[in-house]
């Protein structure tokens, strides 16, 4: 499975990556900003490729080179992806905060002290059924 993780916090990204690795997923790309995410997705489509899953935080920098300017732009990314690519991409919001309704397919509430293996396993199994 080809997975893009949009997460600027190293600790959170490593937790997510470890869950995915434990479940056998190793083809993981990371980006840390809104614009980086949109660029990665566009480049994939330009090469006639796609991600099977996008895991997206809600709060992140807009630009790669401005890591201190954090905005709530995860829902914007999900909306932009769904409007541009339709339902071809599965989006999971993974945030420690409350999420508004949006153009995402799944959500996982991130908590570093809670084992989220079952949540990620259920998510991956649902996606694998559609591939």
Coordinates of N, CA, C and O in Angstrom, one line a residue:
X1 N 0.8 -1.2 0.0 CA 0.0 0.0 0.0 C 0.9 1.2 0.0 O 1.9 1.3 0.7
X2 N 0.5 2.2 -0.8 CA 1.3 3.5 -0.9 C 0.6 4.5 0.0 O -0.5 4.9 -0.2
X3 N 1.3 5.0 1.1 CA 0.7 5.8 2.1 C 1.5 7.2 2.2 O 2.7 7.2 2.3
X4 N 0.7 8.3 2.3 CA 1.3 9.6 2.6 C 0.8 10.0 4.0 O -0.3 10.0 4.3
X5 N 1.8 10.4 4.8 CA 1.5 10.9 6.1 C 1.9 12.4 6.2 O 3.0 12.7 5.9
X6 N 0.9 13.2 6.5 CA 1.1 14.6 6.5 C 1.1 15.0 8.0 O 0.0 15.1 8.7
X7 N 2.3 15.1 8.5 CA 2.5 15.3 10.0 C 3.8 16.1 10.2 O 4.8 15.6 9.8
X8 N 3.7 17.2 10.9 CA 4.9 18.0 11.2 C 5.6 17.6 12.5 O 6.8 17.9 12.6
X9 N 4.9 17.0 13.4 CA 5.5 16.6 14.7 C 6.2 15.3 14.6 O 5.6 14.3 14.3
X10 N 7.5 15.2 14.9 CA 8.3 14.0 14.7 C 7.8 12.9 15.6 O 7.7 11.7 15.1
X11 N 7.5 13.2 16.8 CA 7.0 12.1 17.8 C 5.7 11.5 17.3 O 5.6 10.3 17.2
X12 N 4.8 12.3 16.9 CA 3.5 11.8 16.4 C 3.7 11.0 15.1 O 3.1 9.9 14.9
X13 N 4.5 11.6 14.2 CA 4.8 10.8 12.9 C 5.4 9.5 13.2 O 5.0 8.5 12.6
X14 N 6.4 9.4 14.1 CA 7.0 8.1 14.4 C 6.0 7.1 15.0 O 6.1 5.9 14.8
X15 N 5.1 7.6 15.9 CA 4.1 6.7 16.4 C 3.2 6.1 15.3 O 3.0 4.9 15.2
X16 N 2.8 7.0 14.4 CA 1.9 6.6 13.2 C 2.7 5.6 12.4 O 2.2 4.5 12.0
X17 N 3.9 5.9 12.0 CA 4.8 5.1 11.2 C 5.0 3.7 11.9 O 4.9 2.7 11.2
X18 N 5.2 3.7 13.2 CA 5.4 2.4 13.9 C 4.1 1.6 13.8 O 4.2 0.3 13.7
X19 N 3.0 2.2 14.0 CA 1.7 1.4 13.9 C 1.6 0.8 12.5 O 1.3 -0.4 12.3
X20 N 1.9 1.6 11.5 CA 1.8 1.1 10.1 C 2.8 0.0 9.8 O 2.5 -1.0 9.2
X21 N 4.1 0.2 10.3 CA 5.1 -0.8 10.1 C 4.7 -2.1 10.8 O 4.9 -3.2 10.2
X22 N 4.2 -2.0 12.0 CA 3.8 -3.3 12.8 C 2.7 -4.0 12.0 O 2.6 -5.2 12.1
X23 N 1.9 -3.3 11.2 CA 0.9 -3.9 10.4 C 1.3 -4.3 9.0 O 0.5 -4.6 8.1
X24 N 2.6 -4.2 8.8 CA 3.2 -4.6 7.5 C 3.3 -3.6 6.4 O 3.7 -3.9 5.3
X25 N 3.0 -2.3 6.8 CA 3.1 -1.3 5.8 C 4.4 -0.5 5.9 O 4.7 0.0 6.9
X26 N 5.2 -0.5 4.8 CA 6.5 0.1 4.8 C 6.7 1.2 3.7 O 7.6 1.9 3.8
X27 N 5.7 1.3 2.8 CA 5.8 2.2 1.7 C 5.2 3.5 2.1 O 4.0 3.8 1.8
X28 N 5.9 4.3 3.0 CA 5.3 5.5 3.6 C 6.1 6.7 3.3 O 7.4 6.7 3.4
X29 N 5.4 7.7 2.8 CA 6.1 9.0 2.5 C 5.6 10.0 3.5 O 4.4 10.0 3.9
X30 N 6.4 10.9 3.9 CA 6.1 11.9 4.9 C 6.2 13.3 4.3 O 7.2 13.6 3.6
X31 N 5.3 14.2 4.6 CA 5.5 15.6 4.3 C 5.0 16.4 5.6 O 4.2 15.8 6.3
X32 N 5.4 17.6 5.7 CA 5.2 18.3 7.0 C 4.3 19.6 6.8 O 4.1 20.3 7.8
X33 N 3.8 19.9 5.6 CA 3.1 21.1 5.4 C 2.0 20.9 4.5 O 1.9 20.0 3.7
X34 N 1.1 21.9 4.5 CA -0.1 21.9 3.6 C 0.4 21.9 2.1 O 0.0 21.1 1.3
X35 N 1.3 22.9 1.8 CA 1.8 23.0 0.4 C 2.6 21.7 0.0 O 2.5 21.3 -1.1
X36 N 3.4 21.2 0.9 CA 4.1 20.0 0.7 C 3.2 18.8 0.3 O 3.5 18.1 -0.6
X37 N 2.1 18.7 1.1 CA 1.2 17.6 0.8 C 0.6 17.8 -0.5 O 0.5 16.8 -1.3
X38 N 0.1 18.9 -0.9 CA -0.6 19.1 -2.2 C 0.4 18.9 -3.3 O 0.1 18.3 -4.4
X39 N 1.7 19.3 -3.1 CA 2.7 19.0 -4.1 C 3.0 17.5 -4.3 O 3.1 17.0 -5.4
X40 N 3.1 16.8 -3.2 CA 3.4 15.3 -3.3 C 2.2 14.6 -4.0 O 2.5 13.8 -4.9
X41 N 1.0 15.0 -3.7 CA -0.1 14.3 -4.4 C -0.2 14.7 -5.8 O -0.4 13.8 -6.7
X42 N 0.0 15.9 -6.2 CA 0.0 16.4 -7.6 C 1.1 15.7 -8.3 O 0.9 15.2 -9.5
X43 N 2.3 15.6 -7.8 CA 3.4 14.9 -8.4 C 3.1 13.4 -8.7 O 3.5 12.9 -9.8
X44 N 2.5 12.7 -7.8 CA 2.1 11.3 -8.0 C 1.1 11.2 -9.2 O 1.3 10.4 -10.0
X45 N 0.1 12.1 -9.2 CA -0.8 12.0 -10.3 C -0.2 12.4 -11.6 O -0.5 11.9 -12.7
X46 N 0.8 13.3 -11.6 CA 1.5 13.7 -12.8 C 2.3 12.5 -13.4 O 2.5 12.4 -14.6
X47 N 2.7 11.6 -12.5 CA 3.4 10.4 -12.9 C 2.5 9.2 -13.1 O 2.9 8.0 -13.0
X48 N 1.1 9.4 -13.2 CA 0.1 8.3 -13.3 C 0.2 7.4 -12.1 O 0.0 6.2 -12.3
X49 N 0.5 7.9 -10.9 CA 0.5 7.1 -9.7 C -0.5 7.7 -8.7 O -1.0 8.8 -9.0
X50 N -0.6 7.1 -7.6 CA -1.5 7.6 -6.6 C -1.2 7.0 -5.2 O -0.4 6.0 -5.1
X51 N -1.7 7.7 -4.2 CA -1.6 7.1 -2.8 C -2.8 6.3 -2.6 O -3.9 6.7 -3.0
X52 N -2.7 5.2 -1.8 CA -3.8 4.4 -1.4 C -4.5 5.0 -0.2 O -5.7 4.8 0.1
X53 N -3.7 5.7 0.6 CA -4.1 6.2 1.9 C -3.4 7.5 2.2 O -2.1 7.5 2.0
X54 N -4.1 8.5 2.6 CA -3.5 9.7 3.1 C -3.9 9.9 4.6 O -5.1 9.9 4.9
X55 N -2.9 10.0 5.5 CA -3.2 10.2 6.9 C -2.7 11.6 7.2 O -1.6 12.0 6.9
X56 N -3.7 12.4 7.7 CA -3.4 13.9 7.7 C -3.8 14.4 9.1 O -4.8 14.2 9.6
X57 N -2.8 15.2 9.7 CA -3.1 15.9 10.9 C -3.9 17.2 10.5 O -4.0 17.5 9.3
X58 N -4.5 17.8 11.5 CA -5.3 19.0 11.2 C -4.4 20.3 11.3 O -4.6 21.2 10.6
X59 N -3.5 20.3 12.2 CA -2.7 21.5 12.5 C -1.3 21.3 12.0 O -0.6 20.3 12.4
X60 N -0.8 22.2 11.1 CA 0.5 22.0 10.5 C 0.9 23.3 9.8 O 0.1 24.2 9.7
X61 N 2.2 23.5 9.5 CA 2.6 24.7 8.7 C 2.0 24.7 7.3 O 1.7 23.6 6.8
X62 N 1.9 25.9 6.8 CA 1.4 26.0 5.4 C 2.5 25.7 4.5 O 2.4 25.0 3.5
X63 N 3.7 26.2 4.8 CA 4.9 26.1 3.9 C 6.0 25.3 4.7 O 6.1 25.4 5.9
X64 N 6.8 24.5 3.9 CA 7.8 23.7 4.5 C 8.9 24.6 5.2 O 9.4 24.1 6.2
X65 N 9.2 25.7 4.7 CA 10.2 26.6 5.2 C 9.7 27.5 6.3 O 10.5 28.4 6.7
X66 N 8.5 27.4 6.8 CA 8.0 28.2 7.9 C 7.4 27.2 9.0 O 6.2 27.3 9.2
X67 N 8.2 26.4 9.6 CA 7.7 25.4 10.6 C 7.0 26.0 11.8 O 6.3 25.3 12.5
X68 N 7.2 27.3 12.1 CA 6.6 27.9 13.3 C 5.2 28.5 13.0 O 4.5 28.9 13.9
X69 N 4.8 28.6 11.8 CA 3.5 29.1 11.4 C 2.5 28.0 11.3 O 2.3 27.4 10.2
X70 N 1.9 27.6 12.4 CA 1.0 26.5 12.4 C -0.5 27.0 12.2 O -0.9 27.9 12.9
X71 N -1.2 26.3 11.3 CA -2.6 26.7 11.0 C -3.4 25.4 11.0 O -2.9 24.3 10.7
X72 N -4.7 25.5 11.2 CA -5.6 24.4 11.0 C -5.9 24.3 9.5 O -6.8 24.9 9.0
X73 N -5.1 23.4 8.9 CA -5.3 23.3 7.4 C -5.5 21.9 6.9 O -5.6 21.7 5.7
X74 N -5.6 20.9 7.8 CA -5.9 19.6 7.4 C -7.2 19.4 6.7 O -7.3 18.7 5.7
X75 N -8.2 20.0 7.3 CA -9.6 19.9 6.6 C -9.5 20.6 5.3 O -10.2 20.1 4.3
X76 N -8.8 21.7 5.1 CA -8.6 22.3 3.8 C -8.0 21.3 2.8 O -8.4 21.2 1.7
X77 N -6.9 20.6 3.3 CA -6.2 19.7 2.4 C -7.2 18.6 2.0 O -7.3 18.2 0.8
X78 N -8.0 18.0 2.9 CA -8.9 17.0 2.6 C -9.9 17.4 1.6 O -10.3 16.8 0.6
X79 N -10.5 18.6 1.8 CA -11.5 19.2 0.8 C -10.9 19.4 -0.5 O -11.5 19.1 -1.6
X80 N -9.7 19.9 -0.6 CA -9.0 20.2 -1.9 C -8.8 18.9 -2.6 O -9.0 18.8 -3.8
X81 N -8.3 17.9 -1.9 CA -8.0 16.6 -2.5 C -9.3 16.0 -3.1 O -9.3 15.5 -4.2
X82 N -10.4 16.0 -2.3 CA -11.6 15.4 -2.7 C -12.2 16.1 -3.9 O -12.7 15.5 -4.8
X83 N -12.1 17.4 -4.0 CA -12.6 18.2 -5.1 C -11.8 18.0 -6.3 O -12.3 18.0 -7.4
X84 N -10.5 17.8 -6.2 CA -9.6 17.7 -7.3 C -9.5 16.3 -7.8 O -9.5 16.1 -9.0
X85 N -9.5 15.3 -6.9 CA -9.3 13.9 -7.3 C -10.5 13.0 -7.1 O -10.5 11.8 -7.4
X86 N -11.6 13.5 -6.5 CA -12.8 12.7 -6.2 C -12.5 11.7 -5.1 O -11.7 11.9 -4.2
X87 N -13.2 10.6 -5.2 CA -13.1 9.6 -4.2 C -12.0 8.6 -4.5 O -11.9 7.5 -3.9
X88 N -11.0 9.0 -5.3 CA -9.9 8.1 -5.7 C -9.0 7.9 -4.5 O -8.2 6.9 -4.4
X89 N -8.9 8.9 -3.6 CA -8.0 8.9 -2.5 C -8.7 8.7 -1.2 O -9.7 9.4 -1.0
X90 N -8.3 7.9 -0.3 CA -8.8 7.7 1.0 C -8.1 8.5 2.0 O -6.9 8.5 2.1
X91 N -8.8 9.4 2.7 CA -8.2 10.3 3.7 C -8.6 9.9 5.1 O -9.8 9.8 5.4
X92 N -7.6 9.8 6.0 CA -7.9 9.6 7.4 C -7.3 10.8 8.1 O -6.1 11.0 8.1
X93 N -8.1 11.5 8.8 CA -7.7 12.6 9.7 C -7.2 11.9 11.0 O -7.9 11.1 11.6
X94 N -6.0 12.3 11.4 CA -5.4 11.7 12.7 C -5.0 12.9 13.5 O -3.9 13.5 13.3
X95 N -5.8 13.3 14.4 CA -5.6 14.6 15.2 C -5.9 14.4 16.6 O -6.8 13.6 17.0
X96 N -5.2 15.1 17.5 CA -5.5 15.0 18.9 C -6.6 15.9 19.3 O -7.1 15.7 20.4
X97 N -7.0 16.8 18.5 CA -8.1 17.7 18.8 C -9.4 17.3 18.1 O -9.5 16.3 17.3
X98 N -10.5 18.0 18.5 CA -11.8 17.8 17.9 C -11.7 18.2 16.4 O -11.1 19.1 16.0
X99 N -12.4 17.4 15.6 CA -12.5 17.7 14.2 C -13.9 18.1 13.8 O -14.9 17.5 14.2
X100 N -14.0 19.1 12.9 CA -15.3 19.5 12.3 C -15.6 18.4 11.3 O -14.7 17.7 10.8
X101 N -16.8 18.4 10.8 CA -17.2 17.6 9.7 C -16.4 18.1 8.5 O -16.1 19.2 8.4
X102 N -16.1 17.1 7.6 CA -15.3 17.5 6.5 C -15.3 16.5 5.4 O -16.0 15.5 5.5
X103 N -14.4 16.6 4.4 CA -14.3 15.8 3.3 C -13.4 14.6 3.5 O -12.6 14.2 2.6
X104 N -13.3 14.1 4.7 CA -12.4 12.9 4.9 C -13.2 11.7 5.1 O -14.4 11.7 5.4
X105 N -12.6 10.5 4.9 CA -13.3 9.2 5.0 C -13.3 8.6 6.4 O -14.2 7.9 6.7
X106 N -12.2 8.8 7.1 CA -12.1 8.2 8.5 C -11.4 9.2 9.4 O -10.8 10.2 8.9
X107 N -11.5 9.0 10.7 CA -10.8 9.8 11.6 C -10.3 8.9 12.8 O -11.0 8.0 13.2
X108 N -9.1 9.2 13.2 CA -8.5 8.5 14.4 C -8.1 9.6 15.4 O -7.4 10.5 15.0
X109 N -8.6 9.5 16.6 CA -8.2 10.5 17.6 C -6.8 10.1 18.2 O -6.7 9.0 18.8
X110 N -5.8 10.9 17.9 CA -4.5 10.6 18.3 C -4.3 10.9 19.8 O -4.6 12.0 20.3
X111 N -3.7 9.9 20.5 CA -3.4 10.1 21.9 C -2.1 9.2 22.2 O -2.2 8.0 22.0
X112 N -1.0 9.8 22.5 CA 0.2 9.0 22.6 C 0.2 8.0 23.7 O 1.0 7.1 23.7
X113 N -0.7 8.1 24.6 CA -0.7 7.1 25.7 C -1.7 6.0 25.5 O -1.9 5.1 26.3
X114 N -2.4 6.0 24.3 CA -3.4 5.0 24.0 C -2.9 4.1 22.8 O -2.3 4.7 21.8
X115 N -3.0 2.8 22.9 CA -2.6 1.9 21.8 C -3.6 2.0 20.7 O -4.8 1.7 20.8
X116 N -3.2 2.5 19.5 CA -4.1 2.7 18.4 C -4.0 1.6 17.3 O -4.4 1.8 16.2
X117 N -3.3 0.5 17.7 CA -3.1 -0.5 16.7 C -4.4 -1.0 16.1 O -4.5 -1.2 14.8
X118 N -5.4 -1.2 16.9 CA -6.7 -1.7 16.4 C -7.3 -0.7 15.4 O -7.9 -1.1 14.4
X119 N -7.2 0.6 15.7 CA -7.8 1.6 14.9 C -7.1 1.6 13.5 O -7.8 1.6 12.5
X120 N -5.8 1.5 13.5 CA -5.1 1.5 12.2 C -5.3 0.2 11.5 O -5.4 0.2 10.2
X121 N -5.4 -0.9 12.2 CA -5.6 -2.2 11.5 C -7.0 -2.2 10.9 O -7.1 -2.6 9.7
X122 N -8.0 -1.7 11.5 CA -9.3 -1.6 10.9 C -9.3 -0.7 9.7 O -9.9 -1.1 8.7
X123 N -8.6 0.4 9.8 CA -8.5 1.3 8.7 C -7.9 0.6 7.5 O -8.4 0.7 6.3
X124 N -6.7 0.0 7.7 CA -6.0 -0.7 6.6 C -6.8 -1.8 6.0 O -6.8 -2.0 4.8
X125 N -7.5 -2.6 6.8 CA -8.3 -3.7 6.3 C -9.4 -3.1 5.4 O -9.7 -3.7 4.4
X126 N -10.1 -2.0 5.8 CA -11.1 -1.5 5.0 C -10.6 -1.0 3.7 O -11.3 -1.2 2.6
X127 N -9.4 -0.4 3.7 CA -8.8 0.1 2.4 C -8.5 -1.1 1.5 O -8.7 -1.1 0.3
X128 N -7.9 -2.1 2.1 CA -7.4 -3.3 1.3 C -8.6 -4.0 0.6 O -8.5 -4.6 -0.4
X129 N -9.8 -3.9 1.3 CA -11.0 -4.5 0.7 C -11.4 -3.8 -0.6 O -12.0 -4.4 -1.5
X130 N -11.0 -2.5 -0.7 CA -11.4 -1.8 -1.9 C -10.4 -1.7 -3.0 O -10.6 -1.3 -4.1
X131 N -9.2 -2.2 -2.7 CA -8.1 -2.2 -3.7 C -8.2 -3.4 -4.7 O -8.7 -4.4 -4.5

